[in-house]
Short mmCIF file of C-alpha atoms and ligand atoms in Angstrom, two decimals:
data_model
loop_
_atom_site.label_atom_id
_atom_site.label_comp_id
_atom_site.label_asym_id
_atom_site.label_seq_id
_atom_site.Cartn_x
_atom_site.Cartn_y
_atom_site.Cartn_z
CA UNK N 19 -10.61 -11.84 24.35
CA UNK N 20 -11.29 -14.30 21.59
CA UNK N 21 -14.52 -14.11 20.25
CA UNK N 22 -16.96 -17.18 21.23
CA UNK N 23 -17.46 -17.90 17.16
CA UNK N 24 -13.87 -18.67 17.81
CA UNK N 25 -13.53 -20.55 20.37
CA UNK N 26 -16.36 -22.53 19.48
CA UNK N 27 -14.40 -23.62 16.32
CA UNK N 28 -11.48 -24.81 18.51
CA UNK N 29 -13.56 -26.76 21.01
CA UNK N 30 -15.06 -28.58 18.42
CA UNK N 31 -11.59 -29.64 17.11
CA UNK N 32 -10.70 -30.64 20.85
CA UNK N 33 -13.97 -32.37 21.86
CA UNK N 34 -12.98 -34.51 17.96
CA UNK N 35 -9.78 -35.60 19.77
CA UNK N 36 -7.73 -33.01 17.44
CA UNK N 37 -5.33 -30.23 19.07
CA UNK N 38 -6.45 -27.03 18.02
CA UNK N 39 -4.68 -23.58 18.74
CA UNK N 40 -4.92 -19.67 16.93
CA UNK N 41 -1.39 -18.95 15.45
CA UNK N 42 0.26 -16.27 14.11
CA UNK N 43 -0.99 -12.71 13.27
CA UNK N 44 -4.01 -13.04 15.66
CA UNK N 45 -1.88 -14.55 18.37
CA UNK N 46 0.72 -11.58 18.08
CA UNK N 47 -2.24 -8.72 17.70
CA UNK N 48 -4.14 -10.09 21.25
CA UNK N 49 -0.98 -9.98 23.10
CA UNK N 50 -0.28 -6.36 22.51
CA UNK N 51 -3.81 -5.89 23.03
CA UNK N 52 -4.80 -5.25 19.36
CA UNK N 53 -7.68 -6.35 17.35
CA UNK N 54 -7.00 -9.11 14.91
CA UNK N 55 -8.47 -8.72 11.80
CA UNK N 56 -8.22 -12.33 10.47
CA UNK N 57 -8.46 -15.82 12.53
CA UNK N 58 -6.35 -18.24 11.75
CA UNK N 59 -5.59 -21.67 13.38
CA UNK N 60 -3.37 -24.60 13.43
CA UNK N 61 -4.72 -27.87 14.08
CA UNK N 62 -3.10 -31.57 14.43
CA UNK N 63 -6.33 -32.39 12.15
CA UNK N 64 -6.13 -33.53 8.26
CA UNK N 65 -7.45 -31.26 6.30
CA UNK N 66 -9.90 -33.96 5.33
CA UNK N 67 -10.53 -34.54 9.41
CA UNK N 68 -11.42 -30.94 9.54
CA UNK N 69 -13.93 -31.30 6.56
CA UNK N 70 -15.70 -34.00 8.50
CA UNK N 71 -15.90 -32.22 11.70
CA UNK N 72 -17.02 -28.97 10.44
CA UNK N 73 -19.35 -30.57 6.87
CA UNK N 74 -21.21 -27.63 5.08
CA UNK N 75 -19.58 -25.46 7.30
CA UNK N 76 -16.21 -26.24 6.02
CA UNK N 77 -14.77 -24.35 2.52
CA UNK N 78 -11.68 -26.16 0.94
CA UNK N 79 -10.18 -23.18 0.25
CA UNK N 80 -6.19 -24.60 -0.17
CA UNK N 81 -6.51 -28.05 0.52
CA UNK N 82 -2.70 -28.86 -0.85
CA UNK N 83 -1.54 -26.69 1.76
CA UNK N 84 -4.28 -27.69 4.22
CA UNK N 85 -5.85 -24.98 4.42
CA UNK N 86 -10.11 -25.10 5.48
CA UNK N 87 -12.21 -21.91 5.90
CA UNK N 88 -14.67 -22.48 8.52
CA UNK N 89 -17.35 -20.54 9.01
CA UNK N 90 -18.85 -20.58 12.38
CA UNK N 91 -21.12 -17.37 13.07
CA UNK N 92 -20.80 -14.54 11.48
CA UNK N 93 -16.89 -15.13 11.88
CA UNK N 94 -14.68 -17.36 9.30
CA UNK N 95 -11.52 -18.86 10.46
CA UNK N 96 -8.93 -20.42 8.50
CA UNK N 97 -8.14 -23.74 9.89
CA UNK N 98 -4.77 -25.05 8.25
CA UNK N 99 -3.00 -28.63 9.80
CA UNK N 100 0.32 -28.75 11.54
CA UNK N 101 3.10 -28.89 8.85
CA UNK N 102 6.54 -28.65 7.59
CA UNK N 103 7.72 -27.08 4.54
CA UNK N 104 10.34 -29.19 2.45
CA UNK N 105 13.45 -27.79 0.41
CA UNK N 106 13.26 -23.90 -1.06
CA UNK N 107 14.99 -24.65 -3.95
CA UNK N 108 13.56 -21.63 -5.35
CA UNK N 109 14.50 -19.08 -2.58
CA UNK N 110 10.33 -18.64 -2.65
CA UNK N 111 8.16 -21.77 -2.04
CA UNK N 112 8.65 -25.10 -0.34
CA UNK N 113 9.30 -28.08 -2.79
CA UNK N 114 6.50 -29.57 -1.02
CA UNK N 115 4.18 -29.39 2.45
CA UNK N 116 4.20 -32.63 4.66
CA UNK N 117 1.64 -32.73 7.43
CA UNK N 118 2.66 -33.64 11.00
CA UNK N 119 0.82 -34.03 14.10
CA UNK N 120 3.61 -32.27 16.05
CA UNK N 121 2.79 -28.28 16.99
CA UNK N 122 5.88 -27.23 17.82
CA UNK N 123 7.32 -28.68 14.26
CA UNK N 124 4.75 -25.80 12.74
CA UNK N 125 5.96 -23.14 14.62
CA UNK N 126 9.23 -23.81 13.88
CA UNK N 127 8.76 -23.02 9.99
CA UNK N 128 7.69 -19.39 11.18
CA UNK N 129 9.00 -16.50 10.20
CA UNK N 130 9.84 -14.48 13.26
CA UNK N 131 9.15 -15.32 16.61
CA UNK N 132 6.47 -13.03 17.56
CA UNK N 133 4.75 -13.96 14.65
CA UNK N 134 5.38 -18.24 16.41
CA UNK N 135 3.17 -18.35 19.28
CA UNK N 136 0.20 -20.52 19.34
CA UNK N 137 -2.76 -19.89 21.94
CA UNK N 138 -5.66 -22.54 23.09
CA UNK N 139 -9.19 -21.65 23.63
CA UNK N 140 -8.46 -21.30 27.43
CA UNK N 141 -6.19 -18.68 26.23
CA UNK N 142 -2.76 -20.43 27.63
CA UNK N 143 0.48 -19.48 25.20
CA UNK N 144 2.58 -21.63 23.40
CA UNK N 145 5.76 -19.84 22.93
CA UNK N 146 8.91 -22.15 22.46
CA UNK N 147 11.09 -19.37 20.83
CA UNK N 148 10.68 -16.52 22.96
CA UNK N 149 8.29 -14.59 21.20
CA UNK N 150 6.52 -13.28 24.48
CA UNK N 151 10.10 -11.88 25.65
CA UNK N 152 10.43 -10.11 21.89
CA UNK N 153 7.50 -9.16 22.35
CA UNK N 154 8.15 -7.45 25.61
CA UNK N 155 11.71 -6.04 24.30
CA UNK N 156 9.80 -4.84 21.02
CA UNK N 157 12.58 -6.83 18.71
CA UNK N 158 11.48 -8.50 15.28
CA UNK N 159 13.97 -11.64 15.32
CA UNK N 160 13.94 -14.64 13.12
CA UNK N 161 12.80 -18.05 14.36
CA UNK N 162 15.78 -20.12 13.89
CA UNK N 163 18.71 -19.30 11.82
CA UNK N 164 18.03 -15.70 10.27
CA UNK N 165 20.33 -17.13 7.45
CA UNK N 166 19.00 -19.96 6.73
CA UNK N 167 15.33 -18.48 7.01
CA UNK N 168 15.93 -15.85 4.41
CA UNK N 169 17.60 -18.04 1.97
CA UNK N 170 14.60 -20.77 2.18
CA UNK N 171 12.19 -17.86 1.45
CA UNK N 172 13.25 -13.90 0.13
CA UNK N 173 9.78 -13.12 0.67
CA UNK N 174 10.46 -12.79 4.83
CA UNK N 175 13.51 -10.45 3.61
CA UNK N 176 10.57 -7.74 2.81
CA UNK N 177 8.00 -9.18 5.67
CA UNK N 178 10.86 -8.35 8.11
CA UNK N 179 10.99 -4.80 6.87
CA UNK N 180 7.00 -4.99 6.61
CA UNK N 181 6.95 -6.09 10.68
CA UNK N 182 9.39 -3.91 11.67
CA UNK N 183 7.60 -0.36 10.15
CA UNK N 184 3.88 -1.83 11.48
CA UNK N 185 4.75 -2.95 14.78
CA UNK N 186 7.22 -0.26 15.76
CA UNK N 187 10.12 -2.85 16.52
CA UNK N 188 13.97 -2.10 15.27
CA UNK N 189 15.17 -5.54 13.66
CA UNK N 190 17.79 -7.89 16.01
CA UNK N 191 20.99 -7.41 14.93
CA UNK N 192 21.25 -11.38 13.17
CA UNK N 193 18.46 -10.99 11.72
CA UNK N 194 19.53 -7.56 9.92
CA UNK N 195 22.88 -8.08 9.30
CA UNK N 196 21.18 -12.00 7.43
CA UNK N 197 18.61 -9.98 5.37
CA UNK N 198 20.60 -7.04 4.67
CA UNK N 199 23.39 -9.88 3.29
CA UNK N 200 20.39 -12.01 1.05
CA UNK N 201 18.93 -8.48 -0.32
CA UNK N 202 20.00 -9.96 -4.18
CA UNK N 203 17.33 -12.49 -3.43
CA UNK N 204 14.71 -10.32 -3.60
CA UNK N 205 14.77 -10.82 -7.36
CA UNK N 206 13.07 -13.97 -7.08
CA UNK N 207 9.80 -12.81 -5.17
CA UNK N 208 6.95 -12.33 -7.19
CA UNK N 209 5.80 -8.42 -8.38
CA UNK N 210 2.74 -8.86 -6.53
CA UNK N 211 4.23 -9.97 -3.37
CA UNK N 212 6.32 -7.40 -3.49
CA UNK N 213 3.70 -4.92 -4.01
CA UNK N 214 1.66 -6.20 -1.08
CA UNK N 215 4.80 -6.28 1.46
CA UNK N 216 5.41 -2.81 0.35
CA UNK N 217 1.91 -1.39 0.81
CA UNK N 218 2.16 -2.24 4.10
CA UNK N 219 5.49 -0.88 5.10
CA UNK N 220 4.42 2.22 3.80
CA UNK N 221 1.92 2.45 6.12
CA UNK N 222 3.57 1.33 9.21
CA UNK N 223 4.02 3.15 11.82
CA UNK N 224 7.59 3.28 11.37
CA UNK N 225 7.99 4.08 7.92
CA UNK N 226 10.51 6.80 8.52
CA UNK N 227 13.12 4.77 10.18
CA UNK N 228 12.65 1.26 8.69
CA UNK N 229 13.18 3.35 4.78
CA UNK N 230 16.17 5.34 6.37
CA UNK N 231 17.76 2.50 7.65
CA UNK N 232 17.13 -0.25 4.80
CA UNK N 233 17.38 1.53 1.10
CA UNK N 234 20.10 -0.36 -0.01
CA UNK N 235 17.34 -3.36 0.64
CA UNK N 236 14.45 -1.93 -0.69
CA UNK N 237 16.66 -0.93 -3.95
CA UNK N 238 16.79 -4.32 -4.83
CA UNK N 239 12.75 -4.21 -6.08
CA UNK N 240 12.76 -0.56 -6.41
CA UNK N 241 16.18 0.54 -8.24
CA UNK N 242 14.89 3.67 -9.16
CA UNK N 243 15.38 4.99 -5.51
CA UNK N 244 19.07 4.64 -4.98
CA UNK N 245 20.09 8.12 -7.04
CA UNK N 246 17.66 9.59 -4.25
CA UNK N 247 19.50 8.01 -1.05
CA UNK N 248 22.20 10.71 0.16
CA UNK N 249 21.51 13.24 -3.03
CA UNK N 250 22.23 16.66 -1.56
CA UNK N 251 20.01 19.18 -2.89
CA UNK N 252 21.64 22.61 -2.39
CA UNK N 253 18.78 24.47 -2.07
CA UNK N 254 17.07 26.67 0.85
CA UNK N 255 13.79 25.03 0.26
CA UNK N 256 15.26 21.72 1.58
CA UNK N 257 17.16 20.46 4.62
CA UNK N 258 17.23 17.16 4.26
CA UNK N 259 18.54 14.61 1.02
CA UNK N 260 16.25 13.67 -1.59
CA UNK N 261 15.37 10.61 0.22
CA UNK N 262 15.31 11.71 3.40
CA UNK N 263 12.81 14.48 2.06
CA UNK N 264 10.94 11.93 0.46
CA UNK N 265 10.89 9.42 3.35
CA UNK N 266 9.76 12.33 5.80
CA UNK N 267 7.08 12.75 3.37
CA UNK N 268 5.79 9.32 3.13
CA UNK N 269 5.69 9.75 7.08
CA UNK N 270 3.73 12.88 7.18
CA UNK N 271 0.92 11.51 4.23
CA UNK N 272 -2.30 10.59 5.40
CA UNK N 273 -2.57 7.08 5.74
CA UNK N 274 -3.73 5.48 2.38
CA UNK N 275 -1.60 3.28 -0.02
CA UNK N 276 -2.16 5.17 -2.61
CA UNK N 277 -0.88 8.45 -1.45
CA UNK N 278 1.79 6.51 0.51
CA UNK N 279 2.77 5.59 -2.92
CA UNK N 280 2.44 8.57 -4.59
CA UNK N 281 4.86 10.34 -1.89
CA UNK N 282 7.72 7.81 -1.92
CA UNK N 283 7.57 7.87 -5.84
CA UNK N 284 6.65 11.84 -5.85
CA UNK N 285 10.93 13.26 -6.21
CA UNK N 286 12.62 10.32 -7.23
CA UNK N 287 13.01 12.15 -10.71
CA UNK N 288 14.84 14.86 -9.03
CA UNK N 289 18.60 13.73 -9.72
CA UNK N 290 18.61 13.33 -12.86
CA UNK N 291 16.87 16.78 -13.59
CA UNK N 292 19.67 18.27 -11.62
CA UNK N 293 21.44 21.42 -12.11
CA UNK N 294 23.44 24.43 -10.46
CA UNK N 295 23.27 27.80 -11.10
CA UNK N 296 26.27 30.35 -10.80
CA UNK N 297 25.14 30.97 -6.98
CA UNK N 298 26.01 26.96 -6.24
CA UNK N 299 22.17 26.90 -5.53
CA UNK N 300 20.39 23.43 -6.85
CA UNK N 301 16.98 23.38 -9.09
CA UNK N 302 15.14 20.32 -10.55
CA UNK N 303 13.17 21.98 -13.66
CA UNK N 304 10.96 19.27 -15.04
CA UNK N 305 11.24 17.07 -12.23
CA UNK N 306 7.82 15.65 -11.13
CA UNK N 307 7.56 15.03 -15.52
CA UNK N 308 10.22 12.69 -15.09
CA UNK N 309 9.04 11.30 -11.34
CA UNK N 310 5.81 10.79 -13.22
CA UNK N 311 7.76 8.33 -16.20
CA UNK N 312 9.44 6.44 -13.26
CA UNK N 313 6.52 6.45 -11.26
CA UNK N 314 4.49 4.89 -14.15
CA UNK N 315 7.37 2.49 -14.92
CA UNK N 316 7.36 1.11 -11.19
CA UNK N 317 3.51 0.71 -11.38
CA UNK N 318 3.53 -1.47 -14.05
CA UNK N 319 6.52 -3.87 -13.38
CA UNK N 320 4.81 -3.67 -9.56
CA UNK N 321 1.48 -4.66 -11.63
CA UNK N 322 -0.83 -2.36 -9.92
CA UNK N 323 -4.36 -2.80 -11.12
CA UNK N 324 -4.70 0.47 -13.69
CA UNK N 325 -7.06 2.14 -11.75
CA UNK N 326 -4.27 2.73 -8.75
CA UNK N 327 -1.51 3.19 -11.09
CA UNK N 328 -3.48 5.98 -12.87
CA UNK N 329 -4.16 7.95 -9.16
CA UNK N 330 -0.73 7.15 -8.34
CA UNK N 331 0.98 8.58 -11.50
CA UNK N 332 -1.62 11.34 -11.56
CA UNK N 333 -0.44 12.38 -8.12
CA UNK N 334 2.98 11.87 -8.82
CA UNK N 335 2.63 14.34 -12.34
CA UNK N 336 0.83 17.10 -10.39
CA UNK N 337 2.40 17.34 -7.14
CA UNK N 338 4.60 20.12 -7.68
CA UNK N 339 2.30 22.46 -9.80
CA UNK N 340 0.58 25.17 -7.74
CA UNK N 341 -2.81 25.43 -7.11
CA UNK N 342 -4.80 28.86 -8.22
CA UNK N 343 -7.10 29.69 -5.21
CA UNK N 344 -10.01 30.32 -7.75
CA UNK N 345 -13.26 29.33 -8.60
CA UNK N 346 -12.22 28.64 -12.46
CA UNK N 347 -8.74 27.16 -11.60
CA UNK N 348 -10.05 24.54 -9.16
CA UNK N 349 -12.86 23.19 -11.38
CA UNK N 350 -10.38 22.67 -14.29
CA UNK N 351 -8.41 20.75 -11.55
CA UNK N 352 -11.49 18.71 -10.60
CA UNK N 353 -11.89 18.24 -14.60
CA UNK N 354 -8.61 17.22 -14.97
CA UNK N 355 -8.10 14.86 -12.25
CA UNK N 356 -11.80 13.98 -10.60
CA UNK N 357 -12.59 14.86 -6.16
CA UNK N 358 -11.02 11.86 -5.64
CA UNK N 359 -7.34 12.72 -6.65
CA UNK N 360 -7.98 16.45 -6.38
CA UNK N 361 -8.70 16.12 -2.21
CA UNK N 362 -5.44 13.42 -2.42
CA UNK N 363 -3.76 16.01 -4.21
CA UNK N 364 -3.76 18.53 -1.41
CA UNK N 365 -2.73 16.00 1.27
CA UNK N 366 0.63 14.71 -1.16
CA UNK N 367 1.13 19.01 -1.04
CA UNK N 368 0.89 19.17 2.42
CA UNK N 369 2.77 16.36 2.99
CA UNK N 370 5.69 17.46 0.54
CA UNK N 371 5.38 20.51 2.62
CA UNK N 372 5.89 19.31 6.02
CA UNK N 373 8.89 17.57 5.17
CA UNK N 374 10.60 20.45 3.31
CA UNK N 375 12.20 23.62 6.00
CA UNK N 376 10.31 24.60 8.64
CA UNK N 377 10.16 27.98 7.58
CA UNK N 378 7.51 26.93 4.74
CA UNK N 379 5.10 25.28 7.01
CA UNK N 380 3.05 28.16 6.83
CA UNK N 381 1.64 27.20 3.42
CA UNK N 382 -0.73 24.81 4.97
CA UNK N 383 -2.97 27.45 5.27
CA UNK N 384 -3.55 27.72 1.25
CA UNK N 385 -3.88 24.17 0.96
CA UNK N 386 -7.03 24.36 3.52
CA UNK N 387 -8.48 26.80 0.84
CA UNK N 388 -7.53 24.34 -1.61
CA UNK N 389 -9.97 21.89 0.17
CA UNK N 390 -12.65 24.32 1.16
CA UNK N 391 -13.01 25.57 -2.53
CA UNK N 392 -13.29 21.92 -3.50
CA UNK N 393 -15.54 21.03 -1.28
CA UNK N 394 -18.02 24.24 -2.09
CA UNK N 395 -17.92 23.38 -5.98
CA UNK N 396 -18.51 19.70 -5.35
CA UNK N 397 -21.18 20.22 -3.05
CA UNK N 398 -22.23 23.22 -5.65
CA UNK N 399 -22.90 20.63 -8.12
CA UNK N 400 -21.23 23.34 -10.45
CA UNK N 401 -20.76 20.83 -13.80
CA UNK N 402 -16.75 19.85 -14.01
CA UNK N 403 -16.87 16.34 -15.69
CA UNK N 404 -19.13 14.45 -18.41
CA UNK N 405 -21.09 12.68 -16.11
CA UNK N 406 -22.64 15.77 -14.83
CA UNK N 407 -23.73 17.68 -18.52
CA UNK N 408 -27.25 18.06 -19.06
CA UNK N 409 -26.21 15.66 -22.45
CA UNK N 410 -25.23 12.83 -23.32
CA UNK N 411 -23.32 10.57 -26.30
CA UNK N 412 -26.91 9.58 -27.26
CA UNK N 413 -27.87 12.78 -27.71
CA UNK N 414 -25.00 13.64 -29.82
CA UNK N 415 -26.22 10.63 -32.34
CA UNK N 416 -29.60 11.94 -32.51
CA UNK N 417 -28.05 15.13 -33.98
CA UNK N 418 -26.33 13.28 -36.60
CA UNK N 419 -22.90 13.53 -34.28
CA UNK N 420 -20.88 10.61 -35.86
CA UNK N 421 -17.47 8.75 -33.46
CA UNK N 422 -15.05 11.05 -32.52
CA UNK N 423 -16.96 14.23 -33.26
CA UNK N 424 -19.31 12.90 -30.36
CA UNK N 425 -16.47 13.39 -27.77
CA UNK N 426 -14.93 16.29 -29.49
CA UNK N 427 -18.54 17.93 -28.97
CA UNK N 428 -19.44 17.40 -25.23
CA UNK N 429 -15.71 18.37 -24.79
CA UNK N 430 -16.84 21.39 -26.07
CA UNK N 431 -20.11 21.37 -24.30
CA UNK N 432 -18.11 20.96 -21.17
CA UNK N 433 -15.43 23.55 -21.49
CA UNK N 434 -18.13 26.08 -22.42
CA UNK N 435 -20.71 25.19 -19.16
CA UNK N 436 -17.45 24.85 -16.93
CA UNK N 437 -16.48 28.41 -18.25
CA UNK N 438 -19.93 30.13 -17.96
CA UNK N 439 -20.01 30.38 -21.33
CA UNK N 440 -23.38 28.19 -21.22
CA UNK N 441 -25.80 26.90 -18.92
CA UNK N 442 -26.16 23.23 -18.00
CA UNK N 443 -29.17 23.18 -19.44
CA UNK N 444 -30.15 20.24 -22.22
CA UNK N 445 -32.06 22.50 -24.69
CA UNK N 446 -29.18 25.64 -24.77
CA UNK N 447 -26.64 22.46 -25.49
CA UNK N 448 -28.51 20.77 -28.05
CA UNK N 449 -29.05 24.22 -30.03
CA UNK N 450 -25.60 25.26 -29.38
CA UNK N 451 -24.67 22.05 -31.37
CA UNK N 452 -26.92 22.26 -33.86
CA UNK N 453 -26.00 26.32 -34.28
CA UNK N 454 -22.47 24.52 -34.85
CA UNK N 455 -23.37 22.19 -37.50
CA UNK N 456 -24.90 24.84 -39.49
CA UNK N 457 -21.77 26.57 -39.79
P1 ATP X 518 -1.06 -9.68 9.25
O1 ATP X 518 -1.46 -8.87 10.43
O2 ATP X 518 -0.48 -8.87 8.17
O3 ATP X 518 -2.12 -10.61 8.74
P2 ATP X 518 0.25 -12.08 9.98
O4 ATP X 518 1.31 -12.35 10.98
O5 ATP X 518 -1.09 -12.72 10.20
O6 ATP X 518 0.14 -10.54 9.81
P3 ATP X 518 0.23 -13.40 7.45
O7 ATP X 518 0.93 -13.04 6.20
O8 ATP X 518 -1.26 -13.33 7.48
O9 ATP X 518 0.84 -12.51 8.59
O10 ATP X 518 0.72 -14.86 7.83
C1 ATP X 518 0.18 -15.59 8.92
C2 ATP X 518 1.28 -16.33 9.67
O11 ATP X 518 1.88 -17.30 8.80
C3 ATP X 518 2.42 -15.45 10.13
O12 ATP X 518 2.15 -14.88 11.39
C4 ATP X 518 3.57 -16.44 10.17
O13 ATP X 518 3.53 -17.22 11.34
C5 ATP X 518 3.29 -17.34 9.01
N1 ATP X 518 3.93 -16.91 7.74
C6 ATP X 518 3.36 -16.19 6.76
N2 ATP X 518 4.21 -16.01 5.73
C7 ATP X 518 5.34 -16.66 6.05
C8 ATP X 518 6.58 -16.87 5.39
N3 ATP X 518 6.82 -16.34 4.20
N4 ATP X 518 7.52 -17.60 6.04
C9 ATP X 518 7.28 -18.14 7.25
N5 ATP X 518 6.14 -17.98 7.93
C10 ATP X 518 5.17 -17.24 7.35
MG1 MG X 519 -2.80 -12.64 8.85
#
């Protein structure tokens, strides 16, 4: 099972006289018969040993915490020496890393025990905290004190809640009761950790229970969800709270971040839109305007890069607002929000969909259309953005178009060709403009 590239790296380290084992992630993946995606191993070596041994082969890639990419085939593995972390004084990162030659001493500073199994090249297991048994039971349990572990490091308070959506396992009861207690931590974890643990909740498995079970948790980095958690919505469209809605949602996405995002940020506007009318029934007008605000606001102190933020909030801002089944009304959409977001757009509606009563399930069928029609004026080439008119900015100049007018024109230009009005044709846009000026 591991690949020779591999194992080649970790005979080399044993014929040098070094110990040399995969760890972690990789370790976990094989035993329950998954496909690692990275390599990494743990070696009684100094980082400086495993230069030597390995020479132009060898990339120092985080020497201070011993860390050595190897590249051996087409395969890299990241070769990092036995250590032990020092104090946490701040809740995040060791004080300092001291290297040891002792394997089970760098197992022991773990996070969870099924993540604290080493293997050798002849594929033998070192467990010494009973990650093969958790394993086994399916139960995400911290390696050592759960206490202790979550106070040296907050980060493993969201990697718990990470492990527990991906690999399908409910959280030991230690373990949950220590990280629910520590949630406050949290607050000293960096955005973009946070982000990244996130990211991958969302698209574990297990999303729908591990968000159920842990809001009051993920609150801490995402306070705009607790007005969601338990908010009855009194209406016949819904059957569920607003985060249980939203949660089943998430759940019933396709599997990308970005529309995993999008659906647990899509509602979360809805309680403070709230109102009843004289029949005691609820309504949120203006709600996905306001989801869109909070959506943009958790974005940014999350620091997605701007291009995900943008489909994100775009997603967020239109996933309540129907979609016309026409030619004309589609091609605005692609206009307004490009085939990327527009074919993301249906699967947020579908999702919302699927998560609201049962009875409404039936409007799947439109949102097929939705796609089809998409996919006939993209593949059409009909003209619906900037890119595609016959003309450009540089031939706006040679008509004596000055800044903004420029835009302003193939604006024009584009609403016109989109509308019928004109044909994508250079010549018939250029004389259209001109015809304009003369004016
Ligand atoms: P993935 O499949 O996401 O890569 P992984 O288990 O490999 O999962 P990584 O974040 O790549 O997770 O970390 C590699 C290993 O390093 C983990 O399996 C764990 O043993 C250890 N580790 C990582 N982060 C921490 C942490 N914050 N505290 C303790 N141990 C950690
Ligand atoms: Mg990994």
């Amino acid at each position: 099972m591991i690949p020779r590239e591999v194992q080649d790296v970790l005979r080399k380290l044993n014929e040098a006289g070094f110990e040399g084992y995969l760890v972690g992630g990789c370790v976990r993946d094989m035993l329950l018969g998954k496909a690692p995606h990275d390599w990494d191993i743990t070696t009684s070596a100094l980082p400086e040993e495993t230069m030597g041994l390995f020479a132009h082969f060898a990339i120092p890639t985080g020497l201070q915490h011993g860390t050595v990419t190897v590249r051996s085939g087409g395969l890299s593995c990241e070769v990092t020496t036995y250590r032990t972390d020092g104090d946490y004084s701040d809740h995040r990162r060791p004080d300092g890393v001291t290297f040891t030659r002792s394997l089970r001493e760098d197992l022991a500073r773990r996070d969870f025990t099924v993540n604290a199994m080493a293997m050798g090249a002849d594929g033998a297991v070192h467990d010494d905290f009973g990650g093969q048994e958790d394993l086994q039971k399916g139960i995400l349990r911290c390696v050592g004190a759960p206490k202790q572990r979550f106070s040296e490091d907050a980060l493993r308070i969201l990697r718990a809640l990470r492990f527990s959506a991906t690999l399908g396992f409910p959280i030991e009861e230690e373990t949950r009761a220590a990280l629910v207690k520590l949630k406050d931590d949290l607050s000293y974890v960096a955005a973009e950790r946070i982000r990244e643990e996130l990211t991958k909740l969302l698209q574990g498995q297990d999303v729908e229970r591990v968000l159920n079970d842990f809001p009051q948790v993920v609150g801490v980095v995402i306070p705009e969800i607790l007005p969601a958690v338990g908010f009855n919505q009194r209406n016949c469209h819904h059957y569920l709270d607003v985060w249980q809605h939203t949660v089943r949602a998430v759940a019933a996405s396709q599997n990308d971040p970005i529309i995993r995002w999008a659906m647990l940020l899509h509602d979360l506007g809805k309680p403070s839109v709230f109102t009843m009318d004289e029949e005691g029934v609820g309504h949120f007008f203006g709600h996905a305007h306001v989801s869109e605000d909070i959506a943009r606001t958790v974005c940014q102190r999350l620091r997605f890069d701007n291009r995900s933020a943008q489909r994100i909030v775009t997603l967020v801002a239109y996933h309540d607002r129907p979609v016309a089944l026409t030619e004309k009304a589609v091609t605005r959409l692609l206009r307004q929000i490009g085939v990327e977001n527009a074919y993301a757009l249906c699967n947020v509606k579908r999702a919302d969909n699927l998560a609201q009563h049962r009875d409404y399930h039936g409007r799947q069928a439109v949102l097929d259309e939705a796609e089809t029609l998409i996919t006939r004026i993209v593949e059409s080439d009909k003209c619906f953005s900037l890119r595609q008119l016959a003309v450009d900015g540089n031939d706006m100049l040679s008509l004596g178009l000055r800044g903004r007018e420029i835009g302003q024109a193939l604006e024009l230009l584009l609403s016109a060709v989109m509308d019928g009005e004109l044909p994508n044709e250079k010549e018939a846009l250029l004389e259209e403009v001109r015809g304009k000026q003369l004016l």
